[in-house]
Amino acid sequence: VQTCALPIFPRTWVHDYWIATLMAAFSTVAWIPEPLISYRIHAGQQISMSLQKPSRGLRSHWRRGATRTSAHFKDIADRMQPLIDRVDEINTHAVNPGARLFLVDKRQHMYVRANLPIRRFKRVATIWGEIRNGRYTRYSNSLVSAFRDFFAPH
């Protein structure tokens, strides 16, 4: 873990996400069905869950994602580069062969979403290409994200 995660992660990353992503690049990840920790939610929480009752339904799901702008996707894409650099830096035979490709492909998908044309009808070909190559399914919320990208203001 230290070899991969240190030196300290970039400030643009949350430490546990940085470590978990690198560990996935250098080892096998498996699902463990039983809880291994107790997660405490409190009023001063900076990241993740809130004490408010979660909203349900398609309308609330749509609204939550509609606030994401092209700057949001550019920020995600830009934050991927230090991760790709770290994988390249370590560059051992232990790297999961598809890990670097996955990271580069996700970064590219986020850049595509960040740079969609302002006019909706001009977005169709780009969005359709991302659907066809499977990126909306692998790196976003499938067709919900594709529809959101088509209808959202950019």
PDB file of N, CA, C and O in Angstrom, residues 93-123:
ATOM      1  N   HIS A  93       5.448  -4.941 -13.190  1.00  0.00           N
ATOM      2  CA  HIS A  93       4.673  -6.022 -13.794  1.00  0.00           C
ATOM      3  C   HIS A  93       3.427  -6.332 -12.966  1.00  0.00           C
ATOM      4  O   HIS A  93       2.546  -7.038 -13.407  1.00  0.00           O
ATOM      5  N   ALA A  94       3.368  -5.777 -11.746  1.00  0.00           N
ATOM      6  CA  ALA A  94       2.232  -6.033 -10.860  1.00  0.00           C
ATOM      7  C   ALA A  94       0.980  -5.244 -11.246  1.00  0.00           C
ATOM      8  O   ALA A  94      -0.086  -5.491 -10.720  1.00  0.00           O
ATOM      9  N   VAL A  95       1.120  -4.289 -12.149  1.00  0.00           N
ATOM     10  CA  VAL A  95      -0.035  -3.477 -12.540  1.00  0.00           C
ATOM     11  C   VAL A  95      -1.057  -4.351 -13.257  1.00  0.00           C
ATOM     12  O   VAL A  95      -0.716  -5.130 -14.139  1.00  0.00           O
ATOM     13  N   ASN A  96      -2.305  -4.225 -12.842  1.00  0.00           N
ATOM     14  CA  ASN A  96      -3.399  -4.897 -13.529  1.00  0.00           C
ATOM     15  C   ASN A  96      -3.345  -4.419 -14.980  1.00  0.00           C
ATOM     16  O   ASN A  96      -3.393  -3.223 -15.236  1.00  0.00           O
ATOM     17  N   PRO A  97      -3.220  -5.316 -15.954  1.00  0.00           N
ATOM     18  CA  PRO A  97      -3.008  -4.904 -17.352  1.00  0.00           C
ATOM     19  C   PRO A  97      -4.040  -3.921 -17.891  1.00  0.00           C
ATOM     20  O   PRO A  97      -3.721  -3.062 -18.698  1.00  0.00           O
ATOM     21  N   GLY A  98      -5.285  -4.030 -17.457  1.00  0.00           N
ATOM     22  CA  GLY A  98      -6.307  -3.132 -17.972  1.00  0.00           C
ATOM     23  C   GLY A  98      -6.474  -1.864 -17.163  1.00  0.00           C
ATOM     24  O   GLY A  98      -7.239  -0.979 -17.543  1.00  0.00           O
ATOM     25  N   ALA A  99      -5.742  -1.727 -16.053  1.00  0.00           N
ATOM     26  CA  ALA A  99      -5.952  -0.597 -15.142  1.00  0.00           C
ATOM     27  C   ALA A  99      -5.633   0.745 -15.794  1.00  0.00           C
ATOM     28  O   ALA A  99      -6.431   1.676 -15.724  1.00  0.00           O
ATOM     29  N   ARG A 100      -4.477   0.856 -16.429  1.00  0.00           N
ATOM     30  CA  ARG A 100      -4.095   2.131 -17.040  1.00  0.00           C
ATOM     31  C   ARG A 100      -5.053   2.480 -18.180  1.00  0.00           C
ATOM     32  O   ARG A 100      -5.506   3.616 -18.299  1.00  0.00           O
ATOM     33  N   LEU A 101      -5.381   1.500 -18.989  1.00  0.00           N
ATOM     34  CA  LEU A 101      -6.324   1.720 -20.087  1.00  0.00           C
ATOM     35  C   LEU A 101      -7.670   2.192 -19.547  1.00  0.00           C
ATOM     36  O   LEU A 101      -8.275   3.116 -20.088  1.00  0.00           O
ATOM     37  N   PHE A 102      -8.149   1.573 -18.472  1.00  0.00           N
ATOM     38  CA  PHE A 102      -9.408   1.958 -17.838  1.00  0.00           C
ATOM     39  C   PHE A 102      -9.350   3.419 -17.396  1.00  0.00           C
ATOM     40  O   PHE A 102     -10.278   4.196 -17.658  1.00  0.00           O
ATOM     41  N   LEU A 103      -8.266   3.816 -16.733  1.00  0.00           N
ATOM     42  CA  LEU A 103      -8.133   5.191 -16.242  1.00  0.00           C
ATOM     43  C   LEU A 103      -8.080   6.198 -17.386  1.00  0.00           C
ATOM     44  O   LEU A 103      -8.733   7.241 -17.335  1.00  0.00           O
ATOM     45  N   VAL A 104      -7.303   5.890 -18.410  1.00  0.00           N
ATOM     46  CA  VAL A 104      -7.191   6.786 -19.569  1.00  0.00           C
ATOM     47  C   VAL A 104      -8.532   6.888 -20.294  1.00  0.00           C
ATOM     48  O   VAL A 104      -8.957   7.974 -20.694  1.00  0.00           O
ATOM     49  N   ASP A 105      -9.220   5.758 -20.422  1.00  0.00           N
ATOM     50  CA  ASP A 105     -10.515   5.741 -21.104  1.00  0.00           C
ATOM     51  C   ASP A 105     -11.564   6.531 -20.316  1.00  0.00           C
ATOM     52  O   ASP A 105     -12.355   7.272 -20.891  1.00  0.00           O
ATOM     53  N   LYS A 106     -11.555   6.384 -18.990  1.00  0.00           N
ATOM     54  CA  LYS A 106     -12.497   7.146 -18.163  1.00  0.00           C
ATOM     55  C   LYS A 106     -12.208   8.642 -18.281  1.00  0.00           C
ATOM     56  O   LYS A 106     -13.126   9.447 -18.411  1.00  0.00           O
ATOM     57  N   ARG A 107     -10.924   9.011 -18.232  1.00  0.00           N
ATOM     58  CA  ARG A 107     -10.563  10.426 -18.387  1.00  0.00           C
ATOM     59  C   ARG A 107     -11.067  10.959 -19.716  1.00  0.00           C
ATOM     60  O   ARG A 107     -11.648  12.047 -19.796  1.00  0.00           O
ATOM     61  N   GLN A 108     -10.900  10.175 -20.785  1.00  0.00           N
ATOM     62  CA  GLN A 108     -11.365  10.608 -22.104  1.00  0.00           C
ATOM     63  C   GLN A 108     -12.882  10.787 -22.128  1.00  0.00           C
ATOM     64  O   GLN A 108     -13.390  11.755 -22.681  1.00  0.00           O
ATOM     65  N   HIS A 109     -13.609   9.874 -21.512  1.00  0.00           N
ATOM     66  CA  HIS A 109     -15.071   9.980 -21.450  1.00  0.00           C
ATOM     67  C   HIS A 109     -15.491  11.260 -20.723  1.00  0.00           C
ATOM     68  O   HIS A 109     -16.411  11.956 -21.147  1.00  0.00           O
ATOM     69  N   MET A 110     -14.809  11.581 -19.636  1.00  0.00           N
ATOM     70  CA  MET A 110     -15.147  12.798 -18.882  1.00  0.00           C
ATOM     71  C   MET A 110     -14.839  14.051 -19.704  1.00  0.00           C
ATOM     72  O   MET A 110     -15.593  15.019 -19.680  1.00  0.00           O
ATOM     73  N   TYR A 111     -13.742  14.024 -20.469  1.00  0.00           N
ATOM     74  CA  TYR A 111     -13.437  15.160 -21.347  1.00  0.00           C
ATOM     75  C   TYR A 111     -14.498  15.295 -22.449  1.00  0.00           C
ATOM     76  O   TYR A 111     -14.896  16.404 -22.794  1.00  0.00           O
ATOM     77  N   VAL A 112     -14.953  14.172 -22.979  1.00  0.00           N
ATOM     78  CA  VAL A 112     -16.018  14.221 -23.998  1.00  0.00           C
ATOM     79  C   VAL A 112     -17.266  14.861 -23.393  1.00  0.00           C
ATOM     80  O   VAL A 112     -17.874  15.747 -23.996  1.00  0.00           O
ATOM     81  N   ARG A 113     -17.648  14.427 -22.190  1.00  0.00           N
ATOM     82  CA  ARG A 113     -18.834  14.993 -21.541  1.00  0.00           C
ATOM     83  C   ARG A 113     -18.634  16.472 -21.225  1.00  0.00           C
ATOM     84  O   ARG A 113     -19.572  17.257 -21.279  1.00  0.00           O
ATOM     85  N   ALA A 114     -17.415  16.869 -20.894  1.00  0.00           N
ATOM     86  CA  ALA A 114     -17.132  18.275 -20.567  1.00  0.00           C
ATOM     87  C   ALA A 114     -17.196  19.168 -21.805  1.00  0.00           C
ATOM     88  O   ALA A 114     -17.463  20.365 -21.691  1.00  0.00           O
ATOM     89  N   ASN A 115     -16.958  18.593 -22.960  1.00  0.00           N
ATOM     90  CA  ASN A 115     -16.850  19.397 -24.183  1.00  0.00           C
ATOM     91  C   ASN A 115     -17.979  19.167 -25.178  1.00  0.00           C
ATOM     92  O   ASN A 115     -17.808  19.388 -26.373  1.00  0.00           O
ATOM     93  N   LEU A 116     -19.141  18.761 -24.680  1.00  0.00           N
ATOM     94  CA  LEU A 116     -20.283  18.603 -25.576  1.00  0.00           C
ATOM     95  C   LEU A 116     -20.672  19.957 -26.159  1.00  0.00           C
ATOM     96  O   LEU A 116     -20.566  20.985 -25.492  1.00  0.00           O
ATOM     97  N   PRO A 117     -21.125  19.974 -27.401  1.00  0.00           N
ATOM     98  CA  PRO A 117     -21.529  21.236 -28.020  1.00  0.00           C
ATOM     99  C   PRO A 117     -22.695  21.898 -27.269  1.00  0.00           C
ATOM    100  O   PRO A 117     -23.479  21.226 -26.594  1.00  0.00           O
ATOM    101  N   ILE A 118     -22.804  23.191 -27.401  1.00  0.00           N
ATOM    102  CA  ILE A 118     -23.878  23.936 -26.739  1.00  0.00           C
ATOM    103  C   ILE A 118     -25.228  23.565 -27.354  1.00  0.00           C
ATOM    104  O   ILE A 118     -26.202  23.365 -26.645  1.00  0.00           O
ATOM    105  N   ARG A 119     -25.273  23.439 -28.666  1.00  0.00           N
ATOM    106  CA  ARG A 119     -26.531  23.097 -29.342  1.00  0.00           C
ATOM    107  C   ARG A 119     -26.806  21.600 -29.221  1.00  0.00           C
ATOM    108  O   ARG A 119     -25.957  20.778 -29.552  1.00  0.00           O
ATOM    109  N   ARG A 120     -28.000  21.296 -28.762  1.00  0.00           N
ATOM    110  CA  ARG A 120     -28.355  19.901 -28.478  1.00  0.00           C
ATOM    111  C   ARG A 120     -28.249  18.978 -29.687  1.00  0.00           C
ATOM    112  O   ARG A 120     -27.727  17.871 -29.587  1.00  0.00           O
ATOM    113  N   PHE A 121     -28.761  19.407 -30.832  1.00  0.00           N
ATOM    114  CA  PHE A 121     -28.753  18.516 -31.992  1.00  0.00           C
ATOM    115  C   PHE A 121     -27.327  18.165 -32.413  1.00  0.00           C
ATOM    116  O   PHE A 121     -27.085  17.110 -32.993  1.00  0.00           O
ATOM    117  N   LYS A 122     -26.356  19.021 -32.094  1.00  0.00           N
ATOM    118  CA  LYS A 122     -24.960  18.731 -32.417  1.00  0.00           C
ATOM    119  C   LYS A 122     -24.338  17.737 -31.428  1.00  0.00           C
ATOM    120  O   LYS A 122     -23.272  17.191 -31.687  1.00  0.00           O
ATOM    121  N   ARG A 123     -25.003  17.498 -30.299  1.00  0.00           N
ATOM    122  CA  ARG A 123     -24.505  16.547 -29.289  1.00  0.00           C
ATOM    123  C   ARG A 123     -24.807  15.102 -29.662  1.00  0.00           C
ATOM    124  O   ARG A 123     -24.175  14.190 -29.151  1.00  0.00           O
TER     125      ARG A 123
END
